[in-house]
PDB file of C-alpha atoms in Angstrom:
ATOM      1  CA  UNK A   1     -33.606  -0.129  11.236  1.00  0.00           C
ATOM      2  CA  UNK A   2     -33.732   3.177   9.338  1.00  0.00           C
ATOM      3  CA  UNK A   3     -36.325   4.458  11.783  1.00  0.00           C
ATOM      4  CA  UNK A   4     -34.074   3.625  14.699  1.00  0.00           C
ATOM      5  CA  UNK A   5     -30.949   5.023  13.034  1.00  0.00           C
ATOM      6  CA  UNK A   6     -32.609   8.363  12.238  1.00  0.00           C
ATOM      7  CA  UNK A   7     -29.889  10.957  11.657  1.00  0.00           C
ATOM      8  CA  UNK A   8     -27.553   9.513  14.234  1.00  0.00           C
ATOM      9  CA  UNK A   9     -23.852   9.543  13.489  1.00  0.00           C
ATOM     10  CA  UNK A  10     -22.000   6.422  12.579  1.00  0.00           C
ATOM     11  CA  UNK A  11     -19.482   5.206  15.140  1.00  0.00           C
ATOM     12  CA  UNK A  12     -17.760   2.125  16.453  1.00  0.00           C
ATOM     13  CA  UNK A  13     -20.329   0.919  19.003  1.00  0.00           C
ATOM     14  CA  UNK A  14     -19.801  -1.612  21.769  1.00  0.00           C
ATOM     15  CA  UNK A  15     -22.708  -3.859  22.584  1.00  0.00           C
ATOM     16  CA  UNK A  16     -24.878  -6.758  21.555  1.00  0.00           C
ATOM     17  CA  UNK A  17     -25.383  -7.080  17.825  1.00  0.00           C
ATOM     18  CA  UNK A  18     -28.579  -9.097  17.712  1.00  0.00           C
ATOM     19  CA  UNK A  19     -30.878  -6.084  17.839  1.00  0.00           C
ATOM     20  CA  UNK A  20     -32.004  -6.665  14.228  1.00  0.00           C
ATOM     21  CA  UNK A  21     -31.723 -10.430  13.915  1.00  0.00           C
ATOM     22  CA  UNK A  22     -29.041 -11.536  11.467  1.00  0.00           C
ATOM     23  CA  UNK A  23     -28.446  -8.008  10.186  1.00  0.00           C
ATOM     24  CA  UNK A  24     -25.563  -7.335  12.625  1.00  0.00           C
ATOM     25  CA  UNK A  25     -26.375  -3.621  12.902  1.00  0.00           C
ATOM     26  CA  UNK A  26     -26.399  -1.750  16.184  1.00  0.00           C
ATOM     27  CA  UNK A  27     -27.938   1.542  17.330  1.00  0.00           C
ATOM     28  CA  UNK A  28     -26.980   2.667  20.801  1.00  0.00           C
ATOM     29  CA  UNK A  29     -26.666   6.027  22.569  1.00  0.00           C
ATOM     30  CA  UNK A  30     -27.547   7.973  19.394  1.00  0.00           C
ATOM     31  CA  UNK A  31     -24.774   6.208  17.433  1.00  0.00           C
ATOM     32  CA  UNK A  32     -25.073   3.541  14.722  1.00  0.00           C
ATOM     33  CA  UNK A  33     -22.676   0.931  13.371  1.00  0.00           C
ATOM     34  CA  UNK A  34     -23.330  -1.283  10.333  1.00  0.00           C
ATOM     35  CA  UNK A  35     -21.851  -4.747   9.937  1.00  0.00           C
ATOM     36  CA  UNK A  36     -18.243  -4.993   8.775  1.00  0.00           C
ATOM     37  CA  UNK A  37     -19.202  -6.278   5.314  1.00  0.00           C
ATOM     38  CA  UNK A  38     -20.826  -2.974   4.330  1.00  0.00           C
ATOM     39  CA  UNK A  39     -18.612  -0.424   6.095  1.00  0.00           C
ATOM     40  CA  UNK A  40     -16.529   0.339   2.991  1.00  0.00           C
ATOM     41  CA  UNK A  41     -19.629   0.865   0.861  1.00  0.00           C
ATOM     42  CA  UNK A  42     -21.172   3.145   3.512  1.00  0.00           C
ATOM     43  CA  UNK A  43     -17.945   5.153   3.713  1.00  0.00           C
ATOM     44  CA  UNK A  44     -17.512   5.527  -0.053  1.00  0.00           C
ATOM     45  CA  UNK A  45     -21.172   6.513  -0.447  1.00  0.00           C
ATOM     46  CA  UNK A  46     -21.114   9.194   2.237  1.00  0.00           C
ATOM     47  CA  UNK A  47     -17.788  10.567   1.000  1.00  0.00           C
ATOM     48  CA  UNK A  48     -19.186  10.715  -2.544  1.00  0.00           C
ATOM     49  CA  UNK A  49     -22.170  12.713  -1.293  1.00  0.00           C
ATOM     50  CA  UNK A  50     -19.828  15.050   0.589  1.00  0.00           C
ATOM     51  CA  UNK A  51     -17.652  15.649  -2.460  1.00  0.00           C
ATOM     52  CA  UNK A  52     -20.535  15.948  -4.935  1.00  0.00           C
ATOM     53  CA  UNK A  53     -23.305  17.749  -3.078  1.00  0.00           C
ATOM     54  CA  UNK A  54     -21.769  19.844  -0.285  1.00  0.00           C
ATOM     55  CA  UNK A  55     -21.165  22.676  -2.770  1.00  0.00           C
ATOM     56  CA  UNK A  56     -24.909  22.844  -3.432  1.00  0.00           C
ATOM     57  CA  UNK A  57     -25.929  22.467   0.197  1.00  0.00           C
ATOM     58  CA  UNK A  58     -23.272  24.945   1.331  1.00  0.00           C
ATOM     59  CA  UNK A  59     -22.605  22.757   4.334  1.00  0.00           C
ATOM     60  CA  UNK A  60     -20.553  19.739   5.232  1.00  0.00           C
ATOM     61  CA  UNK A  61     -22.498  16.548   4.795  1.00  0.00           C
ATOM     62  CA  UNK A  62     -20.125  14.616   7.082  1.00  0.00           C
ATOM     63  CA  UNK A  63     -18.912  15.658  10.521  1.00  0.00           C
ATOM     64  CA  UNK A  64     -15.175  15.725  11.176  1.00  0.00           C
ATOM     65  CA  UNK A  65     -15.522  12.736  13.469  1.00  0.00           C
ATOM     66  CA  UNK A  66     -17.366  10.694  10.834  1.00  0.00           C
ATOM     67  CA  UNK A  67     -14.890  11.764   8.157  1.00  0.00           C
ATOM     68  CA  UNK A  68     -12.072  10.159  10.166  1.00  0.00           C
ATOM     69  CA  UNK A  69     -14.181   7.055  10.756  1.00  0.00           C
ATOM     70  CA  UNK A  70     -15.002   6.748   7.056  1.00  0.00           C
ATOM     71  CA  UNK A  71     -11.299   6.969   6.186  1.00  0.00           C
ATOM     72  CA  UNK A  72     -10.841   3.826   8.305  1.00  0.00           C
ATOM     73  CA  UNK A  73     -13.950   2.117   6.919  1.00  0.00           C
ATOM     74  CA  UNK A  74     -12.811   2.729   3.318  1.00  0.00           C
ATOM     75  CA  UNK A  75     -10.079   0.172   3.967  1.00  0.00           C
ATOM     76  CA  UNK A  76     -12.564  -2.628   4.632  1.00  0.00           C
ATOM     77  CA  UNK A  77     -12.846  -5.016   1.674  1.00  0.00           C
ATOM     78  CA  UNK A  78     -15.492  -4.548  -1.002  1.00  0.00           C
ATOM     79  CA  UNK A  79     -17.300  -7.506  -2.519  1.00  0.00           C
ATOM     80  CA  UNK A  80     -17.807  -8.291  -6.183  1.00  0.00           C
ATOM     81  CA  UNK A  81     -21.556  -7.726  -5.650  1.00  0.00           C
ATOM     82  CA  UNK A  82     -20.999  -4.279  -4.128  1.00  0.00           C
ATOM     83  CA  UNK A  83     -18.782  -3.256  -7.027  1.00  0.00           C
ATOM     84  CA  UNK A  84     -21.293  -4.604  -9.540  1.00  0.00           C
ATOM     85  CA  UNK A  85     -23.994  -2.538  -7.846  1.00  0.00           C
ATOM     86  CA  UNK A  86     -21.737   0.540  -7.973  1.00  0.00           C
ATOM     87  CA  UNK A  87     -21.175   0.123 -11.719  1.00  0.00           C
ATOM     88  CA  UNK A  88     -24.914  -0.238 -12.341  1.00  0.00           C
ATOM     89  CA  UNK A  89     -25.644   2.915 -10.325  1.00  0.00           C
ATOM     90  CA  UNK A  90     -23.026   4.864 -12.281  1.00  0.00           C
ATOM     91  CA  UNK A  91     -24.607   3.781 -15.571  1.00  0.00           C
ATOM     92  CA  UNK A  92     -28.085   4.839 -14.466  1.00  0.00           C
ATOM     93  CA  UNK A  93     -26.953   8.163 -12.970  1.00  0.00           C
ATOM     94  CA  UNK A  94     -24.467   8.906 -15.754  1.00  0.00           C
ATOM     95  CA  UNK A  95     -21.823   9.849 -13.200  1.00  0.00           C
ATOM     96  CA  UNK A  96     -19.353   7.819 -11.178  1.00  0.00           C
ATOM     97  CA  UNK A  97     -18.196   7.540  -7.619  1.00  0.00           C
ATOM     98  CA  UNK A  98     -14.587   7.610  -8.805  1.00  0.00           C
ATOM     99  CA  UNK A  99     -13.065   6.711  -5.438  1.00  0.00           C
ATOM    100  CA  UNK A 100     -15.325   3.666  -5.170  1.00  0.00           C
ATOM    101  CA  UNK A 101     -14.617   2.620  -8.763  1.00  0.00           C
ATOM    102  CA  UNK A 102     -10.875   2.877  -8.141  1.00  0.00           C
ATOM    103  CA  UNK A 103     -11.160   0.783  -4.970  1.00  0.00           C
ATOM    104  CA  UNK A 104     -13.206  -1.810  -6.858  1.00  0.00           C
ATOM    105  CA  UNK A 105     -10.565  -2.046  -9.573  1.00  0.00           C
ATOM    106  CA  UNK A 106      -7.837  -2.584  -6.969  1.00  0.00           C
ATOM    107  CA  UNK A 107      -9.709  -5.014  -4.725  1.00  0.00           C
ATOM    108  CA  UNK A 108     -12.061  -7.067  -6.867  1.00  0.00           C
ATOM    109  CA  UNK A 109     -10.529  -9.148  -9.610  1.00  0.00           C
TER     110      UNK A 109
END
């Protein structure tokens, strides 16, 4: 999957979703779309990287088109497991993805 995705942009892709078995991930025409259940986590992760590391890279990590897409994907629901993972990562790294933590507090009870 990662080999097929390469550095392709994320997008909403039309097509058959059985390319990777039960994974429900599609790569088509140099665009990739993960399954709905992980879209919010993908969006929050990429936006965190943009906010945290673009100042060091002196470039935008996310294209304008993907930034708009990630704003939509952020609204997808997060699971308790995803939020638990996010908390564990923040403890190990000693920094937090504040937007993700806030969304977890609002969504996962």
